[in-house]
């Protein structure tokens, strides 16, 4: 497989102000390596399998070596990925309470093999506990392959958003669909003279923590980096900028009321250029807990499910994991 950046330059279309990839004819290429490493960690770490004899959990991503990319030519997407992955797992035998650790090795996840045929090797440190190893070999392996399938699905959908540019035909279809959408749920913003069909979202989540703690998780750089498991840039003040998840999410703080409310301009990297949604977070105390009320306005219609996934999986669930870890280490 060719290394990223080593393609024939005659066939690579650069992003230029005076050039357009008409009808997706030219070869375009996007590096998915960094994005993939984050997604593999997200989908694999935390997997739990359990039976009457024991309970096991994948606790860490020890190694992920390889690369991934996506290319587009004549309106078709071509995927290249090749990964060597090592995971750490730990388990406990219910009857005795004895704990054991081991490794999971995936030596070759690539486009040449189906996910169900991908080799998954399970090993355990010396000593008893084969019952846990067997659990990981059966139920654990099945869940690992399922997670790898989820990664590939995200690679082929979420990551590739925007790679296939709309042609005149698809633009006409989108316009027809847009006219049919209900005016009660559809809003239209006009950045840079381009009308983008958008939608509003509302989500709520209950957290077992004080409002001050939850507010700080969204405004303190170290805490943001812990729950997002990636470097972050954070200027938690009016007009301040933020960047999270390896640059996949960027924006600006519009309003901050300490322990009460945060208003942000917010966008994903694969959204239409210069298009931002407005995200409003309201922190509501509730008997030792905090209810987080999320309102998003201006989300591109085609990104609705991605937006829900981002907040539910990458924010809410990860923050709850961080809160549990903090409590245990208390």
CSV table of N, CA, C and O in Angstrom, one decimal, residues 269-311:
chain,number,residue,atom,x,y,z
A,269,UNK,N,-15.1,19.5,11.7
A,269,UNK,CA,-14.2,19.8,10.5
A,269,UNK,C,-14.8,19.4,9.2
A,269,UNK,O,-14.5,20.1,8.2
A,270,UNK,N,-15.6,18.4,9.2
A,270,UNK,CA,-16.2,18.0,7.9
A,270,UNK,C,-17.5,18.7,7.5
A,270,UNK,O,-18.2,18.3,6.6
A,271,UNK,N,-17.9,19.7,8.3
A,271,UNK,CA,-19.0,20.5,7.9
A,271,UNK,C,-18.7,21.5,6.7
A,271,UNK,O,-17.5,21.7,6.5
A,272,UNK,N,-19.7,22.0,6.0
A,272,UNK,CA,-19.4,23.0,5.0
A,272,UNK,C,-18.5,24.1,5.6
A,272,UNK,O,-18.7,24.6,6.7
A,273,UNK,N,-17.6,24.6,4.8
A,273,UNK,CA,-16.7,25.6,5.2
A,273,UNK,C,-17.3,26.9,5.8
A,273,UNK,O,-18.3,27.4,5.3
A,274,UNK,N,-16.8,27.3,7.0
A,274,UNK,CA,-17.3,28.5,7.7
A,274,UNK,C,-18.7,28.4,8.2
A,274,UNK,O,-19.3,29.3,8.7
A,275,UNK,N,-19.2,27.1,8.2
A,275,UNK,CA,-20.6,27.0,8.8
A,275,UNK,C,-20.5,26.6,10.3
A,275,UNK,O,-19.8,25.6,10.6
A,276,UNK,N,-21.2,27.3,11.2
A,276,UNK,CA,-21.1,27.0,12.6
A,276,UNK,C,-22.6,26.8,13.1
A,276,UNK,O,-23.5,27.4,12.6
A,277,UNK,N,-22.7,25.9,14.0
A,277,UNK,CA,-24.0,25.8,14.8
A,277,UNK,C,-23.8,26.6,16.1
A,277,UNK,O,-22.7,26.9,16.5
A,278,UNK,N,-25.0,26.9,16.7
A,278,UNK,CA,-25.0,27.5,18.0
A,278,UNK,C,-25.3,26.4,19.0
A,278,UNK,O,-26.3,25.8,18.9
A,279,UNK,N,-24.4,26.2,20.0
A,279,UNK,CA,-24.6,25.2,21.0
A,279,UNK,C,-24.8,25.9,22.4
A,279,UNK,O,-24.0,26.7,22.8
A,280,UNK,N,-25.9,25.5,23.0
A,280,UNK,CA,-26.2,26.1,24.3
A,280,UNK,C,-26.2,25.0,25.4
A,280,UNK,O,-27.0,24.0,25.2
A,281,UNK,N,-25.4,25.1,26.4
A,281,UNK,CA,-25.4,24.2,27.6
A,281,UNK,C,-26.0,24.9,28.8
A,281,UNK,O,-25.5,25.9,29.2
A,282,UNK,N,-27.1,24.3,29.3
A,282,UNK,CA,-27.6,24.8,30.6
A,282,UNK,C,-27.4,23.8,31.7
A,282,UNK,O,-27.7,22.6,31.5
A,283,UNK,N,-26.8,24.2,32.8
A,283,UNK,CA,-26.5,23.3,33.9
A,283,UNK,C,-27.6,23.5,35.0
A,283,UNK,O,-27.7,24.6,35.6
A,284,UNK,N,-28.3,22.5,35.3
A,284,UNK,CA,-29.5,22.6,36.2
A,284,UNK,C,-29.2,21.7,37.4
A,284,UNK,O,-29.2,20.4,37.3
A,285,UNK,N,-29.0,22.2,38.6
A,285,UNK,CA,-28.8,21.3,39.8
A,285,UNK,C,-30.1,20.5,40.1
A,285,UNK,O,-31.2,21.0,39.9
A,286,UNK,N,-29.9,19.2,40.5
A,286,UNK,CA,-31.0,18.4,40.8
A,286,UNK,C,-30.7,17.3,41.9
A,286,UNK,O,-30.3,16.2,41.6
A,287,UNK,N,-30.8,17.8,43.2
A,287,UNK,CA,-30.7,16.9,44.3
A,287,UNK,C,-29.4,16.0,44.3
A,287,UNK,O,-29.4,14.8,44.2
A,288,UNK,N,-28.2,16.7,44.4
A,288,UNK,CA,-27.0,16.0,44.3
A,288,UNK,C,-26.5,15.6,43.0
A,288,UNK,O,-25.4,15.1,42.8
A,289,UNK,N,-27.3,15.9,42.0
A,289,UNK,CA,-26.9,15.6,40.6
A,289,UNK,C,-27.0,16.9,39.8
A,289,UNK,O,-27.4,17.9,40.3
A,290,UNK,N,-26.6,16.8,38.5
A,290,UNK,CA,-26.8,17.9,37.6
A,290,UNK,C,-27.4,17.5,36.3
A,290,UNK,O,-26.9,16.5,35.7
A,291,UNK,N,-28.4,18.1,35.9
A,291,UNK,CA,-29.0,17.9,34.6
A,291,UNK,C,-28.4,18.8,33.6
A,291,UNK,O,-28.4,20.0,33.8
A,292,UNK,N,-27.8,18.3,32.5
A,292,UNK,CA,-27.3,19.1,31.4
A,292,UNK,C,-28.3,19.1,30.3
A,292,UNK,O,-28.7,18.1,29.8
A,293,UNK,N,-28.7,20.3,30.0
A,293,UNK,CA,-29.7,20.5,28.9
A,293,UNK,C,-28.9,21.1,27.7
A,293,UNK,O,-28.3,22.2,27.8
A,294,UNK,N,-28.9,20.4,26.6
A,294,UNK,CA,-28.1,20.7,25.4
A,294,UNK,C,-29.1,21.1,24.3
A,294,UNK,O,-30.0,20.4,23.9
A,295,UNK,N,-28.9,22.3,23.7
A,295,UNK,CA,-29.7,22.8,22.6
A,295,UNK,C,-28.7,23.2,21.5
A,295,UNK,O,-27.8,24.0,21.7
A,296,UNK,N,-28.9,22.6,20.3
A,296,UNK,CA,-28.0,22.9,19.1
A,296,UNK,C,-28.9,23.5,18.0
A,296,UNK,O,-29.9,22.8,17.6
A,297,UNK,N,-28.5,24.6,17.5
A,297,UNK,CA,-29.3,25.2,16.4
A,297,UNK,C,-28.3,25.4,15.2
A,297,UNK,O,-27.2,25.9,15.4
A,298,UNK,N,-28.8,25.1,14.0
A,298,UNK,CA,-28.0,25.3,12.9
A,298,UNK,C,-27.2,24.1,12.5
A,298,UNK,O,-26.2,24.2,11.8
A,299,UNK,N,-27.6,22.9,12.9
A,299,UNK,CA,-26.9,21.7,12.6
A,299,UNK,C,-27.3,21.2,11.1
A,299,UNK,O,-28.5,21.1,10.9
A,300,UNK,N,-26.3,21.0,10.3
A,300,UNK,CA,-26.6,20.6,8.9
A,300,UNK,C,-27.5,19.3,9.0
A,300,UNK,O,-27.2,18.4,9.7
A,301,UNK,N,-28.5,19.3,8.2
A,301,UNK,CA,-29.5,18.2,8.2
A,301,UNK,C,-28.8,16.8,8.0
A,301,UNK,O,-29.1,15.9,8.7
A,302,UNK,N,-27.8,16.8,7.1
A,302,UNK,CA,-27.1,15.5,6.9
A,302,UNK,C,-26.2,15.1,8.0
A,302,UNK,O,-25.7,14.0,8.0
A,303,UNK,N,-26.0,16.0,9.0
A,303,UNK,CA,-25.1,15.7,10.1
A,303,UNK,C,-25.8,15.4,11.4
A,303,UNK,O,-25.2,15.3,12.4
A,304,UNK,N,-27.1,15.3,11.3
A,304,UNK,CA,-27.9,15.2,12.6
A,304,UNK,C,-27.5,14.0,13.4
A,304,UNK,O,-27.2,14.1,14.6
A,305,UNK,N,-27.4,12.8,12.8
A,305,UNK,CA,-27.0,11.6,13.5
A,305,UNK,C,-25.6,11.7,14.0
A,305,UNK,O,-25.3,11.2,15.1
A,306,UNK,N,-24.7,12.2,13.2
A,306,UNK,CA,-23.3,12.4,13.7
A,306,UNK,C,-23.2,13.3,14.9
A,306,UNK,O,-22.5,13.1,15.8
A,307,UNK,N,-24.0,14.4,14.9
A,307,UNK,CA,-24.1,15.3,16.0
A,307,UNK,C,-24.6,14.6,17.3
A,307,UNK,O,-24.0,14.8,18.4
A,308,UNK,N,-25.6,13.8,17.2
A,308,UNK,CA,-26.1,13.1,18.3
A,308,UNK,C,-25.1,12.1,18.8
A,308,UNK,O,-24.9,12.0,20.1
A,309,UNK,N,-24.4,11.4,17.9
A,309,UNK,CA,-23.4,10.5,18.3
A,309,UNK,C,-22.3,11.2,19.0
A,309,UNK,O,-21.8,10.7,20.1
A,310,UNK,N,-21.8,12.3,18.5
A,310,UNK,CA,-20.7,13.1,19.1
A,310,UNK,C,-21.0,13.4,20.5
A,310,UNK,O,-20.2,13.2,21.4
A,311,UNK,N,-22.2,14.0,20.8
A,311,UNK,CA,-22.5,14.4,22.1
A,311,UNK,C,-22.8,13.2,23.1
A,311,UNK,O,-22.4,13.2,24.2
